[in-house]
Coordinates of C-alpha atoms and ligand atoms in Angstrom, one line a residue:
X623 CA 15.0 6.8 -14.5
X624 CA 12.0 8.3 -16.4
X625 CA 8.4 7.6 -15.6
X626 CA 5.5 7.5 -18.1
X627 CA 1.8 7.6 -17.7
X628 CA -0.4 4.5 -18.2
X629 CA -2.7 6.5 -20.4
X630 CA 0.1 7.6 -22.7
X631 CA -0.7 11.3 -23.0
X632 CA 1.0 13.0 -20.0
X633 CA 4.6 14.1 -20.2
X634 CA 7.2 11.8 -18.8
X635 CA 8.8 12.8 -15.5
X636 CA 11.9 12.2 -13.4
X637 CA 11.8 10.6 -10.0
X638 CA 11.5 13.9 -8.0
X639 CA 8.5 15.1 -10.0
X640 CA 6.8 11.7 -9.8
X641 CA 7.2 11.8 -6.0
X642 CA 5.5 15.2 -5.9
X643 CA 2.6 14.3 -8.2
X644 CA -0.7 12.5 -7.7
X645 CA -2.3 11.3 -10.9
X646 CA -0.7 12.1 -14.2
X647 CA -2.4 15.0 -16.1
X648 CA -4.1 12.5 -18.5
X649 CA -5.7 10.7 -15.5
X650 CA -3.2 7.8 -15.7
X651 CA -0.7 6.5 -13.1
X652 CA 3.1 6.8 -13.4
X653 CA 5.2 3.7 -14.0
X654 CA 8.9 3.4 -14.8
X655 CA 9.7 3.6 -18.5
X656 CA 11.7 0.4 -18.1
X657 CA 12.5 -1.8 -15.2
X658 CA 16.0 -2.8 -13.9
X659 CA 16.7 -6.5 -14.3
X660 CA 18.8 -8.5 -11.9
X661 CA 20.5 -11.8 -12.8
X662 CA 20.1 -14.8 -10.5
X663 CA 23.8 -14.4 -9.7
X664 CA 23.3 -10.8 -8.6
X665 CA 20.3 -11.7 -6.5
X666 CA 22.2 -14.6 -4.9
X667 CA 25.0 -12.2 -3.9
X668 CA 22.5 -10.4 -1.7
X669 CA 21.9 -13.3 0.6
X670 CA 22.3 -12.3 4.3
X671 CA 22.3 -8.6 3.7
X672 CA 20.5 -6.4 6.4
X673 CA 17.1 -5.2 5.2
X674 CA 18.3 -1.7 4.5
X675 CA 21.2 -2.8 2.3
X676 CA 18.9 -5.1 0.3
X677 CA 16.5 -2.2 -0.1
X678 CA 19.3 -0.1 -1.5
X679 CA 20.2 -2.7 -4.1
X680 CA 16.6 -3.2 -5.2
X681 CA 15.5 0.5 -5.2
X682 CA 18.6 2.5 -6.3
X683 CA 17.9 2.2 -10.0
X684 CA 14.6 3.9 -9.5
X685 CA 16.0 7.0 -7.8
X686 CA 19.3 7.2 -9.7
X687 CA 19.9 10.6 -11.0
X688 CA 17.8 12.3 -8.3
X689 CA 19.5 11.1 -5.1
X690 CA 23.2 10.4 -4.6
X691 CA 24.1 6.8 -3.5
X692 CA 25.4 7.8 -0.1
X693 CA 22.4 9.9 0.8
X694 CA 20.0 7.2 -0.2
X695 CA 21.9 4.6 1.9
X696 CA 21.6 6.9 5.0
X697 CA 17.9 7.4 4.3
X698 CA 17.2 3.7 4.1
X699 CA 19.2 2.9 7.2
X700 CA 17.2 5.5 9.1
X701 CA 13.9 4.3 7.7
X702 CA 14.2 0.7 8.6
X703 CA 15.7 1.3 12.0
X704 CA 12.3 2.3 13.4
X705 CA 10.9 -1.2 12.9
X706 CA 10.5 -3.2 16.1
X707 CA 12.2 -6.3 14.8
X708 CA 15.9 -6.8 14.0
X709 CA 15.1 -8.5 10.7
X710 CA 12.4 -5.8 9.8
X711 CA 10.2 -8.3 8.1
X712 CA 10.3 -11.6 10.0
X713 CA 8.9 -14.9 8.6
X714 CA 6.7 -17.1 10.7
X715 CA 6.1 -20.7 9.7
X716 CA 2.5 -22.0 9.8
X717 CA 2.9 -25.4 8.2
X718 CA 5.3 -27.3 5.9
X719 CA 6.3 -24.8 3.2
X720 CA 3.7 -22.3 4.4
X721 CA 4.7 -19.0 5.9
X722 CA 3.5 -15.6 7.0
X723 CA 5.8 -12.6 6.5
X724 CA 5.1 -10.1 9.3
X725 CA 5.0 -6.7 7.7
X726 CA 3.5 -5.1 10.8
X727 CA 6.4 -4.4 13.0
X728 CA 6.5 -0.7 12.0
X729 CA 5.3 2.3 14.1
X730 CA 1.6 2.0 13.1
X731 CA 1.4 -1.8 12.9
X732 CA 0.5 -2.2 9.2
X733 CA 2.6 -2.9 6.1
X734 CA 2.0 0.7 4.9
X735 CA 4.9 1.8 7.2
X736 CA 7.4 0.2 4.8
X737 CA 6.6 2.7 2.2
X738 CA 5.4 5.7 4.2
X739 CA 8.3 5.8 6.5
X740 CA 10.5 6.1 3.4
X741 CA 8.2 8.5 1.6
X742 CA 8.4 11.1 4.5
X743 CA 12.2 11.0 4.3
X744 CA 12.2 11.2 0.5
X745 CA 9.9 14.2 0.6
X746 CA 12.0 16.0 3.2
X747 CA 15.2 15.4 1.2
X748 CA 13.8 16.5 -2.2
X749 CA 11.9 19.6 -0.7
X750 CA 15.0 20.7 1.2
X751 CA 17.0 20.6 -1.9
X752 CA 14.4 22.5 -3.9
X753 CA 13.5 24.9 -1.0
X754 CA 9.9 24.0 -1.7
X755 CA 6.9 23.4 0.5
X756 CA 4.0 21.0 -0.1
X757 CA 0.7 20.0 1.4
X758 CA -0.2 16.4 1.8
X759 CA -3.9 15.8 1.5
X760 CA -5.3 12.3 1.9
X761 CA -8.4 10.4 2.8
X762 CA -8.3 7.3 5.0
X763 CA -10.5 4.5 6.2
X764 CA -7.8 3.8 8.8
X765 CA -4.3 2.5 8.0
X766 CA -3.1 4.9 5.4
X767 CA -3.8 8.0 7.5
X768 CA -1.8 6.8 10.5
X769 CA 1.1 5.5 8.5
X770 CA 1.3 8.8 6.5
X771 CA 1.2 10.9 9.7
X772 CA 3.9 8.8 11.4
X773 CA 6.0 8.9 8.2
X774 CA 5.7 12.6 7.6
X775 CA 5.4 14.1 11.1
X776 CA 9.0 15.3 11.2
X777 CA 9.0 16.7 7.6
X778 CA 9.8 20.4 7.9
X779 CA 8.5 21.2 4.4
X780 CA 5.2 19.4 4.6
X781 CA 1.8 20.1 6.1
X782 CA -0.4 17.1 6.3
X783 CA -4.2 17.0 6.3
X784 CA -5.8 13.6 6.7
X785 CA -9.6 13.3 6.3
X786 CA -11.3 10.4 8.0
X787 CA -15.0 9.7 8.3
X788 CA -16.2 10.9 11.7
X789 CA -17.0 8.0 14.1
X790 CA -16.4 5.4 11.4
X791 CA -12.8 4.3 12.0
X792 CA -11.8 2.0 14.8
X793 CA -10.7 3.6 18.1
X794 CA -7.2 2.3 17.7
X795 CA -7.0 3.6 14.2
X796 CA -8.3 7.1 15.2
X797 CA -6.0 7.4 18.2
X798 CA -3.0 6.4 16.1
X799 CA -3.7 9.5 14.0
X800 CA -5.0 12.0 16.5
X801 CA -2.4 11.5 19.2
X802 CA 0.4 12.7 17.0
X803 CA 0.5 16.4 18.0
X804 CA 2.8 18.2 15.6
X805 CA 2.1 21.7 14.3
X806 CA 2.1 20.4 10.8
X807 CA -0.4 17.6 11.4
X808 CA -4.1 18.2 10.9
X809 CA -6.7 15.4 11.4
X810 CA -10.1 16.3 10.0
X811 CA -13.0 14.2 11.0
X812 CA -15.6 14.6 8.3
X813 CA -19.3 14.2 9.1
X814 CA -19.7 11.7 6.2
X815 CA -18.4 8.4 5.0
X816 CA -15.1 7.4 3.5
X817 CA -16.3 7.9 -0.1
X818 CA -17.2 11.5 0.8
X819 CA -13.7 12.1 2.1
X820 CA -12.1 10.5 -0.9
X821 CA -14.3 12.6 -3.3
X822 CA -13.2 15.8 -1.6
X823 CA -9.5 14.8 -1.9
X824 CA -9.9 14.0 -5.5
X825 CA -11.7 17.2 -6.3
X826 CA -9.1 19.2 -4.5
X827 CA -6.3 17.6 -6.5
X828 CA -8.2 18.4 -9.7
X829 CA -8.5 22.0 -8.8
X830 CA -5.9 23.4 -6.4
X831 CA -6.9 27.0 -6.8
X832 CA -8.0 27.3 -3.2
X833 CA -4.3 27.2 -2.2
X834 CA -3.7 30.4 -4.1
X835 CA -0.9 29.0 -6.2
X836 CA 1.5 29.2 -3.2
X837 CA 2.0 25.5 -2.6
X838 CA 0.9 22.2 -4.2
X839 CA -0.8 19.0 -3.1
X840 CA 1.0 15.7 -2.8
X841 CA -0.6 12.3 -2.7
X842 CA 0.2 9.6 -0.1
X843 CA -2.1 6.8 -1.4
X844 CA -0.7 4.1 -3.5
X845 CA -1.1 5.9 -6.7
X846 CA 2.2 7.5 -5.6
X847 CA 5.0 5.5 -7.3
X848 CA 7.4 5.8 -4.3
X849 CA 5.0 3.6 -2.3
X850 CA 5.0 0.8 -4.8
X851 CA 8.8 1.0 -5.1
X852 CA 9.4 0.5 -1.4
X853 CA 7.1 -2.6 -1.4
X854 CA 9.1 -4.5 -3.9
X855 CA 12.0 -5.1 -1.5
X856 CA 10.3 -7.5 0.9
X857 CA 9.5 -10.0 -1.9
X858 CA 13.3 -10.3 -2.4
X859 CA 13.8 -10.6 1.3
X860 CA 11.3 -13.5 1.6
X861 CA 12.8 -15.2 -1.3
X862 CA 16.4 -14.9 -0.1
X863 CA 15.4 -16.2 3.3
X864 CA 13.7 -19.3 1.8
X865 CA 16.2 -20.6 -0.6
X866 CA 15.7 -18.2 -3.5
X867 CA 16.6 -17.3 -6.1
X868 CA 17.5 -20.9 -6.7
X869 CA 13.9 -21.9 -6.1
X870 CA 10.8 -20.0 -6.9
X871 CA 8.2 -18.8 -4.4
X872 CA 4.4 -18.2 -4.3
X873 CA 2.9 -15.3 -2.5
X874 CA -0.7 -14.6 -1.3
X875 CA -1.4 -11.0 -0.8
X876 CA -4.5 -9.4 1.0
X877 CA -5.5 -6.9 -1.6
X878 CA -7.4 -3.7 -1.8
X879 CA -6.0 -1.1 -4.2
X880 CA -3.6 -3.7 -5.8
X881 CA -0.6 -1.8 -4.7
X882 CA 1.1 -4.4 -2.5
X883 CA 0.6 -7.3 -5.0
X884 CA 1.6 -5.1 -7.9
X885 CA 5.0 -4.7 -6.2
X886 CA 5.3 -8.5 -6.2
X887 CA 4.5 -8.6 -9.9
X888 CA 7.3 -6.0 -10.4
X889 CA 9.8 -8.1 -8.3
X890 CA 9.2 -10.9 -10.7
X891 CA 9.7 -8.7 -13.8
X892 CA 12.9 -7.6 -12.2
X893 CA 14.2 -11.2 -12.2
X894 CA 13.0 -12.7 -8.9
X895 CA 11.7 -16.2 -9.4
X896 CA 8.0 -16.1 -8.4
X897 CA 5.7 -18.7 -9.8
X898 CA 2.4 -17.7 -8.4
X899 CA 0.7 -14.6 -7.0
X900 CA -2.6 -15.0 -5.2
X901 CA -5.0 -12.0 -5.1
X902 CA -6.9 -12.4 -1.7
X903 CA -10.0 -10.2 -1.4
X904 CA -12.9 -9.8 0.9
X905 CA -16.5 -9.5 -0.3
X906 CA -15.4 -6.5 -2.3
X907 CA -14.1 -8.8 -4.9
X908 CA -13.9 -6.9 -8.2
X909 CA -10.4 -8.3 -8.8
X910 CA -11.4 -11.9 -8.0
X911 CA -14.3 -11.6 -10.4
X912 CA -12.0 -10.3 -13.1
X913 CA -9.4 -13.0 -12.5
X914 CA -11.9 -15.9 -12.4
X915 CA -14.1 -14.8 -15.3
X916 CA -12.5 -11.9 -17.3
X917 CA -15.3 -9.6 -16.3
X918 CA -14.4 -6.2 -14.8
X919 CA -17.4 -4.7 -13.2
X920 CA -18.0 -2.3 -10.2
X921 CA -20.4 -3.5 -7.4
X922 CA -21.7 -1.7 -4.3
X923 CA -19.3 -1.3 -1.5
X924 CA -19.7 -3.8 1.4
X925 CA -18.5 -3.2 4.9
X926 CA -16.4 -6.1 6.2
X927 CA -14.2 -7.2 9.1
X928 CA -11.2 -6.3 6.9
X929 CA -11.9 -2.5 6.4
X930 CA -8.6 -1.7 4.8
X931 CA -9.6 -3.8 1.8
X932 CA -13.1 -2.3 1.5
X933 CA -12.8 -0.8 -2.0
X934 CA -15.0 -0.8 -5.1
X935 CA -12.2 -0.2 -7.7
X936 CA -8.5 -1.0 -7.3
X937 CA -6.6 2.0 -8.7
X938 CA -3.2 0.2 -9.2
X939 CA -4.8 -2.4 -11.3
X940 CA -4.4 0.1 -14.1
X941 CA -0.7 -0.4 -13.9
X942 CA -1.1 -4.1 -14.6
X943 CA -3.6 -3.5 -17.4
X944 CA -1.0 -1.2 -19.0
X945 CA 1.5 -4.1 -19.2
X946 CA -1.2 -6.6 -20.3
X947 CA -2.0 -4.2 -23.2
X948 CA 1.6 -4.0 -24.4
X949 CA 2.1 -0.7 -22.7
X950 CA -0.3 1.0 -25.1
X951 CA -1.8 3.9 -23.1
X952 CA -4.6 4.5 -25.7
X953 CA -5.9 1.0 -25.2
X954 CA -5.9 1.4 -21.4
X955 CA -7.7 4.7 -21.6
X956 CA -10.4 3.3 -23.9
X957 CA -10.9 0.3 -21.7
X958 CA -11.3 2.3 -18.5
X959 CA -13.6 4.8 -20.2
X960 CA -15.8 1.9 -21.2
X961 CA -15.6 0.4 -17.7
X962 CA -17.3 3.6 -16.3
X963 CA -20.5 2.7 -18.2
X964 CA -20.7 -1.1 -17.5
X965 CA -18.8 -4.4 -17.4
X966 CA -15.8 -4.8 -19.7
X967 CA -13.5 -7.7 -20.6
X968 CA -10.1 -7.8 -22.2
X969 CA -9.0 -10.0 -25.1
X970 CA -8.8 -13.6 -24.1
X971 CA -5.1 -14.0 -24.8
X972 CA -4.3 -11.1 -22.6
X973 CA -6.4 -12.4 -19.7
X974 CA -4.8 -15.9 -20.1
X975 CA -1.4 -14.2 -19.8
X976 CA -2.4 -12.7 -16.5
X977 CA -3.8 -16.0 -15.3
X978 CA -0.4 -17.7 -15.9
X979 CA 0.8 -15.8 -12.8
X980 CA -2.3 -14.7 -10.9
X981 CA -4.9 -16.7 -9.1
X982 CA -7.5 -15.2 -6.8
X983 CA -10.1 -16.0 -4.1
X984 CA -12.7 -13.9 -2.2
X985 CA -13.2 -14.6 1.5
X986 CA -16.3 -13.6 3.4
X987 CA -16.3 -12.5 7.1
X988 CA -17.4 -16.0 8.3
X989 CA -14.5 -17.7 6.6
X990 CA -12.1 -14.9 7.8
X991 CA -13.1 -15.7 11.4
X992 CA -12.9 -19.4 10.8
X993 CA -9.4 -19.0 9.5
X994 CA -8.3 -16.9 12.5
X995 CA -9.7 -19.7 14.7
X996 CA -8.1 -22.6 12.8
X997 CA -4.7 -21.0 12.8
X998 CA -4.9 -20.1 16.4
X999 CA -5.9 -23.7 17.3
X1000 CA -3.2 -25.2 15.2
X1001 CA -0.4 -22.8 16.0
X1002 CA -1.4 -20.5 18.9
X1003 CA -0.7 -17.8 16.4
X1004 CA -3.1 -14.9 16.1
X1005 CA -3.9 -13.5 12.6
X1006 CA -5.4 -10.1 11.9
X1007 CA -8.5 -10.3 9.6
X1008 CA -6.7 -9.1 6.5
X1009 CA -3.8 -11.6 6.9
X1010 CA -6.4 -14.3 7.6
X1011 CA -7.9 -13.7 4.2
X1012 CA -4.5 -14.1 2.7
X1013 CA -3.9 -17.4 4.4
X1014 CA -7.3 -18.7 3.4
X1015 CA -6.8 -17.7 -0.2
X1016 CA -3.3 -19.2 -0.2
X1017 CA -4.7 -22.5 1.0
X1018 CA -7.5 -22.5 -1.6
X1019 CA -5.4 -21.5 -4.6
X1020 CA -2.1 -23.2 -4.0
X1021 CA -0.8 -24.9 -7.2
X1022 CA 2.3 -26.8 -5.9
X1023 CA 3.0 -27.8 -2.3
X1024 CA 6.7 -28.1 -3.1
X1025 CA 6.8 -24.3 -3.7
X1026 CA 7.0 -22.2 -0.5
X1027 CA 3.8 -20.2 -0.1
X1028 CA 4.3 -16.9 1.7
X1029 CA 1.2 -14.9 2.9
X1030 CA 2.0 -11.2 3.5
X1031 CA 0.9 -10.4 7.0
X1032 CA -0.4 -6.9 6.5
X1033 CA -1.5 -5.8 10.0
X1034 CA -1.0 -6.6 13.6
X1035 CA -4.1 -8.3 15.2
X1036 CA -4.2 -5.7 18.0
X1037 CA -5.3 -3.2 15.3
X1038 CA -8.5 -5.1 14.7
X1039 CA -9.6 -6.4 18.1
X1040 CA -13.3 -6.7 17.1
X1041 CA -12.6 -9.2 14.4
X1042 CA -10.4 -11.3 16.6
X1043 CA -13.1 -11.2 19.2
X1044 CA -15.7 -12.3 16.7
X1045 CA -13.5 -15.2 15.8
X1046 CA -14.0 -16.4 19.4
X1047 CA -10.5 -17.6 20.1
X1048 CA -10.8 -16.5 23.7
X1049 CA -7.7 -14.2 23.8
X1050 CA -7.5 -10.6 22.9
X1051 CA -4.3 -9.3 21.2
X1052 CA -2.3 -6.9 23.2
X1053 CA -0.8 -3.7 21.7
X1054 CA 3.0 -3.8 21.5
X1055 CA 5.0 -2.0 24.1
X1056 CA 5.6 1.2 22.2
X1057 CA 1.9 1.7 22.0
X1058 CA 0.7 0.4 25.3
X1059 CA -0.4 3.8 26.5
X1060 CA -2.3 4.7 23.3
X1061 CA -5.6 5.1 25.2
X1062 CA -4.2 7.6 27.7
X1063 CA -2.6 9.9 25.1
X1064 CA -4.0 13.3 24.3
X1065 CA -6.0 13.5 21.1
X1066 CA -6.3 16.4 18.7
X1067 CA -8.7 16.6 15.7
X1068 CA -11.2 18.9 14.1
X1069 CA -14.7 17.8 13.2
X1070 CA -15.9 19.4 10.0
X1071 CA -19.1 19.4 7.9
X1072 CA -19.2 17.2 4.9
X1073 CA -18.7 20.1 2.6
X1074 CA -15.9 20.7 0.1
X1075 CA -15.8 24.5 0.6
X1076 CA -15.5 24.1 4.4
X1077 CA -12.6 21.6 4.1
X1078 CA -10.8 23.7 1.4
X1079 CA -11.2 26.8 3.5
X1080 CA -9.7 25.0 6.5
X1081 CA -6.6 23.9 4.5
X1082 CA -6.2 27.3 3.0
X1083 CA -6.1 28.9 6.5
X1084 CA -4.0 26.3 8.3
X1085 CA -1.1 25.3 6.1
X1086 CA 2.2 26.8 7.3
X1087 CA 2.6 29.5 4.6
X1088 CA -1.0 30.7 4.9
Ligands
LIG338 C1 -3.9 -1.1 2.8 C2 -4.1 -2.5 3.4 C3 -4.3 -3.6 2.5 C4 -4.5 -3.5 1.0 O1 -3.3 -3.1 0.4 P1 -3.3 -2.6 -1.1 O2 -1.9 -2.2 -1.5 O3 -4.3 -1.5 -1.2 O4 -3.8 -3.8 -2.0 C5 -4.4 -4.9 3.1 N1 -4.3 -5.0 4.5 C6 -4.1 -4.0 5.3 C7 -4.0 -4.2 6.8 C8 -4.0 -2.7 4.8 O5 -3.8 -1.7 5.6

């Protein structure tokens, strides 16, 4: 499989190189040159498979040529055995034809484990083969950092540096990162905000000279194609569990960077019957404003009870825009250049094409809490604030009650106890067993000034080959 850039100017790459790259050199994101397509008959034949075998069938075309079949099977079996539920991604029914798919049974209690547990193993495999060493550098407002650290902690050929804004992530989130004590793990608490962290990471990728040419940076945010790829699988799993592919499904997806929901779009392109995808956002609603009014415009960042969706721009949306523009990179480049200066729209027929599949809703903190409360009263089931936004949006946007609606449950409620507390349901969510002693574990992290030179100096001195 070859991968091409959404801006049409960077060279195409194979899977291994895509795995080890951040943005393409033209500023675009990599996407497969063409997608595999599965017939209904093929999909039907996957009914009842264990998760890791389904994952093999869905993903193998993307890695073919880079990883032998048998090795990939072993890797997937290993990856999904760390999830604390036999079915990996269990479905919970809320109402008639309404479901939550729990994607938070992995080691860090958020859906990001599905991709990052695999990413760590893929990196180790490819780097061992190439006898190469890399440095992961990433910024986090919470969930990405812990999932990346858990996913890569055992990688022999990787040093991992995660920047988080000092004293601005929740205690559970911080401890999930800082209590992992490997030699190759470096948590940097930056005296600044998340945007400062992200800016430093971006500038470091743009100019890697501070590493002296002896190693290279690898991205772990969802611009990395391997993350998107791993998220396609659970759409198939949900469908097969609920009567697919002989009936279609609708999904509601709590959305930040548009990675998770883009995977659903790809599942549909690959042949899975999906009739509706609901983009569920919090008050940071650039995607909702685009979907409802064909106006793409950046607003100020708002801090909400669902911090993992607090974004101003959704990077993976570019991957959808590429398809909506007939895969013409020049058109995408022009559009995004203009978007820097002010609001932009796309041609009406392209926007209507997107609207055939996508609906959207923005949910504020008050309605997030109200939904947590409602679902708890009706079902004695506790939603985390991100998933609650998904459920609320699903209920607002549903087109056809005969079609099963599945909301992706993106995080465990114990990860966000403050929001659950604010909802006033009178119970507080307990951490699962494997994390019950989180607050007693030793922490290790470095507090650094909000200064690019200081951070780059730290990396240059502390990676394994330094
Ligand atoms: C990362 C995250 C999201 C947003 O996912 P995207 O792929 O960025 O759209 C939603 N909920 C939780 C809990 C997350 O950690």
